[in-house]
Amino acid sequence: MTPVLSGTFGELRSSHFHGGLDIKTQQREGLKVYASAKGYVSRIKISHYGYGKALYITHPNGYTTVYGHLQKFSARLEAYIKECQYDKESYEVEVFPNSNELPIETDEIIAYSGNTGGSGGPHLHFEIRDNQERPLNPMLFGIGVKDTKQPFVLGVYAYPKDDKSTINGKSSRVKLRLIPKKDGDYDVEKLSAFGNIGFGVTTYDRQDLAANKNGVSNIQSFFNGNKSLEIDFKRFSFDETKHIKRLIDYEYFKSKKSRIQKLFIEPNNPLSLYKDAFDNGYVRVEDSTSSVYRIRVRDYNGNETWVNVPIEGKYANPKEKEHIDLSDKTLVYNNQSTTLEEGHIKVNFYENTVYDDEYIDFKVSSDTLFLHKDNIPLQKNFHINYDLSNYKSEHLDKLFIGRVYRFYKNPLYVSTKRKGNTLTAKTKVFGTYTLAMDTVAPTITPVNFKDKKWLSKYRYLSVRIDDDISGISKYRATVNGKWILMEYDYKTKLLVHDFNDNIVRDTKNELKIIVTDNVGNSSTFEATFFRK
């Protein structure tokens, strides 16, 4: 059966490149997942977020296949991992079996598809990694999809490289007018330019059997017939995937929710996706010349779309840029550490946190930190520190640093640690942050049972847990003092125990669940139930 995809390899996501194929399961869970080849289970990871329940199989050729968002594993593997969970008394586990513990045969049923972890709906996430743990496009290994459609181009943009370069008389990004052609290609209205300029494109692919807007496989650019740049989504490393923020126009994405892929390479861009980059993808336009810039966008099946950009070389004095008053801005350096401090708040930027030297807004008002807008891409975390010396000691354990969003009632918890009288949070996003307090314990609500109820005919025991302010940190459930496995799905806020684990064997059972939020508030739920 030909697979239908909801996500393709290398697809642009919010903060990374997609590392595999997302295979549709018709909005269903529980479909059989077969091993693609012989090998052995080299890793099993179960987490609340990310890939959820994930299985890793290493093959004789050194490659590893990854199966993510699973509902459950095959009976043999399920028994193995549950033993690990009960041994560690934790739902979240990560184990690395040796090569002879869990051998796998080709086409063996290894799991059942699901919706666990950070999945937005039921599907199977499938990856192939090389022996250096770098994901490869699975389509290179013969996985095909029905795709006869050309990629779509939504927009083309031109960028001056410096203040001496102009595009239609401007020295800032210019959106160009696309003219669709009957054959699916595009022309662009002639532009006048001078100096060194780059281009960017917004594009997506669509397969025959799905309406999803997927990523493309390859983008090339040509200037007067000579290749200028190629971006090839065949392989990348997880270390570099965060630098998607350098590939796209991050400021435009944050304001317009559209990803322009820049067809030029700016400084401090370590991505390995580029090939044949002449002058880093920029083109030089001289006065009184006629040139043609062309963009070719391809999907993996070889369907391609061309964009033709005629350029008239015409010198123009750059229009004077709008004056920006930098007197109230603070400079953060790319190549050195920067510390900003006002009142009881200090922010530490380490070397290479920003891609370029940046002037940013930095203002403190009471417990609120205004740290620019989230429109500048960052390479690594910076640290926000609050001095709590003036706070009452009984309140310190309930404080956390949260990010303020317009549409949320409470600040969203940012991972926070306290050492003495200093509260520290690390984040990779500019924005508004504040000191928040959480004194309210989580809620625990039974879903499918009541106290002193007989549950002999029930397979599952379900409770709903929630915390409105700092969020759930951990939970622990016991029956008659013995730890029981409860699977947590943050999307539905459900904790579920499967009686088929055969841990609950007594007639009368005392259930106890303790749930703790991110600042240490705890709630305890207790109930009695009976089973034959």
Coordinates of C-alpha atoms in Angstrom, one line a residue:
M1 CA 0.0 0.0 0.0
T2 CA 1.4 3.4 -0.9
P3 CA 1.9 5.5 2.2
V4 CA 0.2 8.9 2.5
L5 CA 2.2 11.5 4.3
S6 CA 1.2 14.4 6.6
G7 CA 4.9 15.5 6.9
T8 CA 8.0 15.1 4.8
F9 CA 11.7 14.9 5.6
G10 CA 13.4 18.3 6.2
E11 CA 10.0 20.1 6.5
L12 CA 10.3 23.4 8.2
R13 CA 8.9 23.2 11.8
S14 CA 8.7 25.9 14.5
S15 CA 12.2 25.4 15.8
H16 CA 13.7 22.5 13.8
F17 CA 13.8 20.5 10.5
H18 CA 11.5 17.5 10.5
G19 CA 13.7 14.5 10.8
G20 CA 11.5 11.8 9.1
L21 CA 8.3 11.0 7.4
D22 CA 4.9 11.4 9.2
I23 CA 2.8 8.6 7.8
K24 CA -1.0 9.0 8.0
T25 CA -3.0 6.4 9.8
Q26 CA -6.5 7.7 8.8
Q27 CA -6.9 9.4 12.2
R28 CA -6.8 5.9 13.8
E29 CA -4.6 4.4 16.5
G30 CA -3.7 0.8 16.9
L31 CA -2.5 0.0 13.3
K32 CA 0.2 -2.6 13.1
V33 CA 3.8 -1.3 12.7
Y34 CA 6.2 -3.6 11.0
A35 CA 10.0 -3.6 11.2
S36 CA 11.5 -2.3 7.9
A37 CA 14.4 -4.7 8.1
K38 CA 16.2 -7.2 10.4
G39 CA 18.1 -5.9 13.3
Y40 CA 17.8 -5.4 17.1
V41 CA 16.1 -3.0 19.4
S42 CA 18.9 -0.6 20.5
R43 CA 16.9 2.0 22.3
I44 CA 13.4 2.5 23.8
K45 CA 12.4 5.9 25.0
I46 CA 9.1 6.8 26.6
S47 CA 8.4 10.5 27.4
H48 CA 5.5 12.7 27.9
Y49 CA 6.6 15.0 25.1
G50 CA 8.6 14.7 21.9
Y51 CA 8.2 11.3 20.2
G52 CA 6.1 9.9 23.1
K53 CA 6.6 6.1 22.9
A54 CA 9.5 5.6 20.5
L55 CA 11.4 2.5 19.3
Y56 CA 14.9 2.4 17.8
I57 CA 16.1 -0.6 15.7
T58 CA 19.7 -0.8 14.6
H59 CA 20.3 -2.8 11.4
P60 CA 23.4 -4.8 10.2
N61 CA 24.4 -2.0 7.8
G62 CA 24.8 0.4 10.7
Y63 CA 21.6 2.4 10.0
T64 CA 18.9 2.8 12.7
T65 CA 15.2 3.1 12.0
V66 CA 13.0 5.1 14.5
Y67 CA 9.3 4.7 15.1
G68 CA 7.6 7.5 17.1
H69 CA 4.3 8.4 18.7
L70 CA 3.4 4.8 19.2
Q71 CA 0.3 3.6 21.1
K72 CA 2.1 0.5 22.5
F73 CA 4.8 -2.0 21.6
S74 CA 4.4 -5.6 20.6
A75 CA 3.7 -8.0 23.4
R76 CA 7.3 -9.1 23.8
L77 CA 8.6 -5.5 23.8
E78 CA 5.8 -4.2 25.9
A79 CA 6.6 -6.8 28.6
Y80 CA 10.3 -5.8 28.5
I81 CA 9.7 -2.0 28.8
K82 CA 7.0 -2.4 31.5
E83 CA 9.5 -4.4 33.6
C84 CA 11.9 -1.5 33.2
Q85 CA 9.1 1.0 34.2
Y86 CA 8.2 -0.9 37.3
D87 CA 11.8 -1.4 38.2
K88 CA 12.4 2.4 37.9
E89 CA 8.9 3.3 39.2
S90 CA 8.6 5.8 36.4
Y91 CA 6.4 6.1 33.2
E92 CA 9.2 8.0 31.5
V93 CA 12.2 5.7 30.8
E94 CA 15.0 5.4 28.4
V95 CA 16.8 2.1 28.0
F96 CA 19.5 0.8 25.6
P97 CA 19.2 -3.0 25.2
N98 CA 22.4 -4.8 24.0
S99 CA 22.5 -6.4 20.6
N100 CA 21.3 -9.8 21.6
E101 CA 18.5 -8.9 24.0
L102 CA 15.7 -8.0 21.6
P103 CA 16.5 -9.3 18.1
I104 CA 14.0 -8.2 15.3
E105 CA 13.2 -9.9 12.1
T106 CA 12.1 -8.2 8.8
D107 CA 8.4 -7.4 8.8
E108 CA 8.0 -8.4 12.4
I109 CA 5.2 -6.6 14.2
I110 CA 7.0 -4.3 16.6
A111 CA 4.3 -1.9 17.7
Y112 CA 1.0 -0.2 17.1
S113 CA 0.6 3.3 15.8
G114 CA -0.7 6.0 18.2
N115 CA -0.7 9.6 19.2
T116 CA 1.7 9.8 22.2
G117 CA 4.1 12.6 23.0
G118 CA 4.0 15.9 21.0
S119 CA 1.9 14.5 18.2
G120 CA -0.9 16.7 16.9
G121 CA -3.0 13.7 15.7
P122 CA -2.6 10.0 15.2
H123 CA 0.2 9.1 12.8
L124 CA 3.5 7.2 12.6
H125 CA 6.7 9.1 12.7
F126 CA 9.4 7.2 10.8
E127 CA 13.1 8.0 10.6
I128 CA 16.3 6.5 9.2
R129 CA 19.5 7.5 10.8
D130 CA 23.1 6.8 9.8
N131 CA 25.8 5.5 12.1
Q132 CA 26.5 9.1 13.2
E133 CA 22.9 9.5 14.3
R134 CA 22.1 11.9 11.4
P135 CA 18.6 11.6 10.0
L136 CA 18.4 10.7 6.3
N137 CA 15.5 11.2 3.9
P138 CA 13.7 7.7 4.0
M139 CA 12.7 8.2 0.4
L140 CA 16.3 7.6 -0.5
F141 CA 15.7 4.0 0.5
G142 CA 12.8 3.3 -1.8
I143 CA 9.8 4.6 0.2
G144 CA 7.6 6.2 -2.4
V145 CA 4.4 8.3 -2.4
K146 CA 2.0 9.2 -5.1
D147 CA 3.0 12.7 -6.1
T148 CA 2.5 14.1 -9.6
K149 CA 2.0 17.7 -8.5
Q150 CA 4.5 20.5 -8.9
P151 CA 5.5 22.4 -5.8
F152 CA 3.7 25.7 -5.1
V153 CA 5.4 29.0 -4.7
L154 CA 3.6 31.6 -2.5
G155 CA 6.0 34.4 -2.6
V156 CA 9.4 35.7 -3.7
Y157 CA 11.4 38.3 -1.9
A158 CA 14.5 40.3 -2.6
Y159 CA 17.1 41.4 0.0
P160 CA 19.8 44.1 -0.3
K161 CA 23.0 42.8 1.3
D162 CA 24.2 46.2 2.5
D163 CA 23.3 49.9 2.6
K164 CA 24.9 50.4 -0.9
S165 CA 22.5 48.0 -2.5
T166 CA 19.0 48.8 -3.7
I167 CA 15.9 47.0 -4.9
N168 CA 13.3 49.1 -6.6
G169 CA 15.0 52.1 -5.0
K170 CA 14.7 50.6 -1.5
S171 CA 17.4 49.3 0.8
S172 CA 15.2 46.8 2.7
R173 CA 13.4 43.6 2.0
V174 CA 11.0 43.8 -1.0
K175 CA 8.1 41.5 -1.8
L176 CA 8.0 40.8 -5.5
R177 CA 4.8 40.4 -7.6
L178 CA 4.4 36.8 -8.8
I179 CA 2.7 36.1 -12.1
P180 CA 1.5 32.5 -12.4
K181 CA 1.9 30.8 -15.8
K182 CA -0.4 28.1 -17.3
D183 CA 2.3 25.4 -16.9
G184 CA 2.6 25.9 -13.2
D185 CA 5.8 28.0 -13.3
Y186 CA 5.9 31.7 -12.3
D187 CA 7.3 34.9 -13.7
V188 CA 8.1 37.9 -11.5
E189 CA 7.4 41.4 -12.4
K190 CA 10.7 43.0 -13.6
L191 CA 12.6 44.7 -10.8
S192 CA 15.4 47.3 -10.8
A193 CA 18.3 46.7 -8.6
F194 CA 21.9 47.6 -7.9
G195 CA 24.7 46.1 -5.9
N196 CA 24.7 42.8 -4.0
I197 CA 21.3 41.3 -3.4
G198 CA 19.8 38.0 -2.3
F199 CA 16.5 36.3 -2.7
G200 CA 14.1 34.3 -0.6
V201 CA 11.1 32.1 -1.4
T202 CA 8.1 30.7 0.4
T203 CA 7.1 27.4 -1.0
Y204 CA 5.5 24.0 -0.2
D205 CA 4.7 20.7 -1.8
R206 CA 1.4 18.7 -1.9
Q207 CA 1.0 15.1 -2.8
D208 CA -1.8 13.5 -4.7
L209 CA -3.6 11.7 -1.9
A210 CA -3.4 14.4 0.9
A211 CA -4.1 18.1 1.3
N212 CA -1.2 18.7 3.6
K213 CA 1.2 21.4 2.8
N214 CA 4.5 19.6 3.0
G215 CA 8.2 20.6 2.7
V216 CA 10.1 20.5 -0.6
S217 CA 13.2 18.4 -1.3
N218 CA 15.5 20.8 -3.1
I219 CA 15.8 24.4 -4.0
Q220 CA 18.3 25.8 -6.5
S221 CA 19.0 29.3 -7.8
F222 CA 20.7 30.5 -10.9
F223 CA 22.0 33.9 -12.0
N224 CA 22.4 34.4 -15.8
G225 CA 22.5 30.6 -16.2
N226 CA 25.2 30.0 -13.5
K227 CA 24.3 28.2 -10.4
S228 CA 24.2 30.5 -7.4
L229 CA 23.1 28.2 -4.5
E230 CA 21.5 24.9 -3.8
I231 CA 19.6 23.8 -0.6
D232 CA 19.3 20.0 -0.5
F233 CA 17.2 18.3 2.2
K234 CA 18.8 14.8 2.1
R235 CA 20.5 14.7 5.5
F236 CA 21.3 16.9 8.5
S237 CA 22.5 16.5 12.1
F238 CA 20.4 17.2 15.2
D239 CA 23.1 19.6 16.4
E240 CA 22.4 21.9 13.5
T241 CA 18.6 21.7 13.2
K242 CA 18.2 24.6 15.6
H243 CA 19.8 26.8 13.0
I244 CA 16.6 26.7 11.0
K245 CA 16.2 30.2 12.5
R246 CA 19.1 31.3 10.3
L247 CA 17.7 29.7 7.1
I248 CA 14.4 31.4 7.4
D249 CA 13.6 35.1 7.7
Y250 CA 12.8 34.9 11.4
E251 CA 11.5 38.4 11.9
Y252 CA 9.0 37.9 9.0
F253 CA 8.0 34.5 10.4
K254 CA 7.2 35.9 13.8
S255 CA 5.1 38.8 12.4
K256 CA 3.5 37.1 9.4
K257 CA 3.5 33.3 10.4
S258 CA 5.1 32.5 7.0
R259 CA 8.5 31.0 6.4
I260 CA 10.7 32.7 3.8
Q261 CA 13.6 30.4 3.0
K262 CA 16.6 32.7 2.3
L263 CA 18.6 31.7 -0.8
F264 CA 21.8 33.3 0.6
I265 CA 24.0 32.5 3.5
E266 CA 24.6 35.0 6.2
P267 CA 27.5 34.9 8.7
N268 CA 27.3 32.4 11.6
N269 CA 25.2 30.0 9.6
P270 CA 26.6 26.5 10.1
L271 CA 23.9 24.5 8.2
S272 CA 25.2 21.7 6.0
L273 CA 22.2 21.8 3.7
Y274 CA 23.9 24.2 1.3
K275 CA 25.8 23.1 -1.9
D276 CA 27.5 25.0 -4.7
A277 CA 27.2 28.4 -2.9
F278 CA 28.8 31.0 -5.1
D279 CA 29.4 34.2 -3.2
N280 CA 27.2 32.8 -0.4
G281 CA 24.2 32.9 -2.8
Y282 CA 24.3 36.7 -3.3
V283 CA 24.3 38.1 -6.8
R284 CA 26.0 41.3 -8.1
V285 CA 23.9 43.6 -10.2
E286 CA 25.7 46.3 -12.1
D287 CA 24.2 49.5 -13.5
S288 CA 22.8 49.4 -17.1
T289 CA 22.6 45.6 -17.3
S290 CA 19.9 43.1 -17.9
S291 CA 20.0 39.8 -15.9
V292 CA 17.8 36.9 -15.1
Y293 CA 17.6 35.2 -11.7
R294 CA 15.9 31.8 -11.7
I295 CA 14.7 29.6 -8.8
R296 CA 14.0 25.9 -9.3
V297 CA 12.0 24.1 -6.5
R298 CA 11.7 20.3 -6.6
D299 CA 10.0 17.6 -4.6
Y300 CA 11.5 14.2 -4.1
N301 CA 9.5 12.7 -7.0
G302 CA 11.2 15.1 -9.4
N303 CA 8.2 17.5 -9.9
E304 CA 9.6 20.9 -10.3
T305 CA 8.6 24.5 -10.5
W306 CA 10.6 27.4 -11.9
V307 CA 10.4 31.1 -11.0
N308 CA 11.9 33.6 -13.4
V309 CA 13.0 37.0 -12.1
P310 CA 14.1 39.6 -14.7
I311 CA 16.4 42.2 -13.2
E312 CA 17.2 45.6 -14.7
G313 CA 20.5 47.0 -13.3
K314 CA 19.9 50.5 -12.4
Y315 CA 21.9 52.6 -10.0
A316 CA 19.8 54.5 -7.4
N317 CA 20.6 56.4 -4.4
P318 CA 19.2 54.4 -1.5
K319 CA 16.3 56.1 0.1
E320 CA 17.3 57.3 3.5
K321 CA 16.3 54.7 6.0
E322 CA 13.9 55.7 8.7
H323 CA 16.0 56.9 11.6
I324 CA 15.9 54.5 14.5
D325 CA 16.8 56.0 17.9
L326 CA 19.2 53.6 19.5
S327 CA 19.8 55.7 22.6
D328 CA 17.4 53.6 24.7
K329 CA 18.6 50.3 23.2
T330 CA 21.2 47.9 24.6
L331 CA 23.8 46.2 22.5
V332 CA 24.2 42.5 22.8
Y333 CA 27.4 41.2 21.1
N334 CA 27.7 38.0 19.1
N335 CA 31.3 37.2 19.9
Q336 CA 31.4 38.0 23.6
S337 CA 29.4 37.7 26.8
T338 CA 27.0 40.5 27.7
T339 CA 25.4 41.1 31.1
L340 CA 22.4 43.4 31.5
E341 CA 21.3 44.5 34.9
E342 CA 18.7 46.8 36.4
G343 CA 17.4 46.7 40.0
H344 CA 17.0 43.1 41.2
I345 CA 17.1 41.6 37.7
K346 CA 20.1 40.5 35.7
V347 CA 20.3 38.8 32.3
N348 CA 23.4 36.9 31.1
F349 CA 24.1 36.4 27.4
Y350 CA 27.0 34.1 26.6
E351 CA 29.1 34.2 23.5
N352 CA 27.3 33.2 20.3
T353 CA 23.8 33.6 21.8
V354 CA 22.8 36.0 19.0
Y355 CA 23.8 35.5 15.4
D356 CA 24.7 39.1 14.9
D357 CA 25.4 42.0 17.2
E358 CA 21.9 43.3 18.1
Y359 CA 20.4 46.4 19.7
I360 CA 17.6 45.3 21.9
D361 CA 15.1 46.7 24.3
F362 CA 15.9 46.1 28.0
K363 CA 13.6 47.5 30.6
V364 CA 12.6 46.5 34.1
S365 CA 9.4 47.6 35.8
S366 CA 8.9 46.2 39.3
D367 CA 9.1 42.4 38.8
T368 CA 8.5 42.5 35.0
L369 CA 11.3 42.3 32.5
F370 CA 10.7 43.7 29.0
L371 CA 13.3 42.0 26.9
H372 CA 12.7 43.0 23.3
K373 CA 10.2 41.3 21.0
D374 CA 10.5 37.7 19.9
N375 CA 11.7 38.7 16.4
I376 CA 15.4 38.1 16.7
P377 CA 16.7 34.5 16.2
L378 CA 18.9 33.1 19.0
Q379 CA 21.4 30.3 18.9
K380 CA 21.4 29.3 22.5
N381 CA 19.8 30.0 25.9
F382 CA 20.4 33.1 27.9
H383 CA 19.8 33.3 31.7
I384 CA 17.4 35.5 33.6
N385 CA 18.2 36.0 37.3
Y386 CA 16.0 37.5 40.0
D387 CA 17.5 38.6 43.3
L388 CA 14.9 37.6 46.0
S389 CA 16.7 39.1 48.9
N390 CA 13.7 41.5 49.6
Y391 CA 11.1 38.8 49.5
K392 CA 9.7 37.1 52.6
S393 CA 11.4 33.7 53.1
E394 CA 8.1 31.8 53.3
H395 CA 7.2 32.9 49.8
L396 CA 10.5 31.9 48.1
D397 CA 9.6 28.3 47.3
K398 CA 6.4 29.3 45.5
L399 CA 8.0 31.8 43.1
F400 CA 8.9 31.1 39.5
I401 CA 9.8 33.0 36.4
G402 CA 7.1 33.0 33.7
R403 CA 6.7 34.4 30.2
V404 CA 3.9 36.8 29.7
Y405 CA 1.6 36.2 26.7
R406 CA -1.2 38.5 25.7
F407 CA -3.9 35.8 25.5
Y408 CA -3.0 33.8 28.6
K409 CA -4.3 34.8 32.0
N410 CA -1.2 33.5 33.9
P411 CA 2.5 33.7 32.9
L412 CA 3.7 30.4 31.4
Y413 CA 6.2 28.6 33.5
V414 CA 9.8 28.7 32.4
S415 CA 12.1 26.1 33.8
T416 CA 13.3 27.8 37.0
K417 CA 15.8 26.9 39.7
R418 CA 16.6 28.7 43.0
K419 CA 20.0 28.8 44.7
G420 CA 19.9 30.8 47.9
N421 CA 18.1 34.1 47.2
T422 CA 18.6 33.9 43.4
L423 CA 16.0 32.6 41.0
T424 CA 17.2 31.6 37.6
A425 CA 15.5 30.6 34.3
K426 CA 17.0 29.9 31.0
T427 CA 15.3 30.5 27.7
K428 CA 16.0 30.9 24.0
V429 CA 13.2 33.4 23.2
F430 CA 13.0 37.2 23.7
G431 CA 9.8 38.6 25.2
T432 CA 8.3 39.8 28.4
Y433 CA 9.0 37.8 31.6
T434 CA 7.8 38.3 35.2
L435 CA 8.1 36.9 38.7
A436 CA 5.0 34.8 39.4
M437 CA 3.7 32.9 42.5
D438 CA 1.9 29.6 42.7
T439 CA 0.3 28.6 46.0
V440 CA -2.5 26.5 44.5
A441 CA -2.1 22.7 44.5
P442 CA -2.9 20.6 41.4
T443 CA -6.4 19.1 41.0
I444 CA -7.0 15.3 40.8
T445 CA -10.4 14.2 39.6
P446 CA -11.6 10.5 39.1
V447 CA -12.9 9.9 35.6
N448 CA -14.4 6.4 35.4
F449 CA -14.9 5.4 39.0
K450 CA -16.0 6.5 42.4
D451 CA -14.9 5.8 45.9
K452 CA -15.8 2.3 47.2
K453 CA -16.9 1.2 43.7
W454 CA -16.4 -2.3 42.2
L455 CA -14.2 -2.2 39.2
S456 CA -14.1 -5.9 38.3
K457 CA -15.3 -5.3 34.7
Y458 CA -13.0 -2.4 34.1
R459 CA -9.7 -2.7 32.3
Y460 CA -8.5 0.9 32.9
L461 CA -8.5 3.2 35.9
S462 CA -8.5 6.9 34.8
V463 CA -8.1 10.2 36.6
R464 CA -7.7 13.7 35.3
I465 CA -4.9 15.9 36.7
D466 CA -4.4 19.6 36.1
D467 CA -2.6 22.7 37.4
D468 CA -3.5 26.1 36.1
I469 CA -0.4 28.1 37.1
S470 CA 3.0 26.5 37.1
G471 CA 2.0 23.2 35.5
I472 CA 2.4 19.5 36.5
S473 CA 5.9 18.4 37.4
K474 CA 5.5 14.8 38.7
Y475 CA 3.0 12.3 40.0
R476 CA 3.1 9.0 41.8
A477 CA 0.4 6.4 42.2
T478 CA 0.2 3.4 44.6
V479 CA -2.3 0.7 45.3
N480 CA -2.0 -0.9 48.8
G481 CA 1.3 0.8 49.1
K482 CA 2.7 -0.7 45.9
W483 CA 3.7 1.6 42.9
I484 CA 1.5 1.2 39.8
L485 CA 2.2 2.5 36.3
M486 CA 0.0 5.3 35.2
E487 CA 0.5 6.6 31.7
Y488 CA 0.2 10.4 31.5
D489 CA -1.1 12.2 28.3
Y490 CA -0.6 16.0 28.8
K491 CA -2.9 16.7 25.8
T492 CA -5.9 15.1 27.5
K493 CA -4.6 15.6 31.1
L494 CA -5.3 11.9 31.8
L495 CA -3.5 9.4 34.0
V496 CA -4.5 5.9 33.1
H497 CA -3.6 2.5 34.7
D498 CA -4.1 -0.7 32.8
F499 CA -5.3 -3.5 35.2
N500 CA -3.8 -6.0 32.7
D501 CA -0.4 -5.1 34.2
N502 CA -1.6 -7.6 36.9
I503 CA -0.2 -5.6 39.7
V504 CA -3.6 -5.1 41.4
R505 CA -4.6 -8.5 42.7
D506 CA -6.4 -7.9 46.0
T507 CA -10.2 -7.6 46.4
K508 CA -10.0 -4.4 48.5
N509 CA -7.6 -1.8 47.2
E510 CA -6.5 1.5 48.6
L511 CA -5.5 3.9 45.8
K512 CA -3.3 6.9 46.5
I513 CA -2.2 9.4 43.9
I514 CA 0.2 12.3 44.7
V515 CA 0.6 15.1 42.1
T516 CA 3.1 17.9 42.4
D517 CA 3.4 21.1 40.4
N518 CA 6.6 22.9 39.3
V519 CA 7.0 24.9 42.5
G520 CA 6.3 22.0 44.8
N521 CA 2.6 22.3 45.7
S522 CA 1.2 18.8 46.1
S523 CA -2.3 17.2 46.1
T524 CA -3.1 13.8 47.4
F525 CA -6.1 11.8 46.2
E526 CA -7.2 8.7 48.0
A527 CA -10.0 6.2 47.2
T528 CA -11.0 2.6 47.8
F529 CA -12.1 0.3 45.1
F530 CA -12.8 -3.4 44.8
R531 CA -12.0 -6.1 42.2
K532 CA -12.7 -9.8 42.0

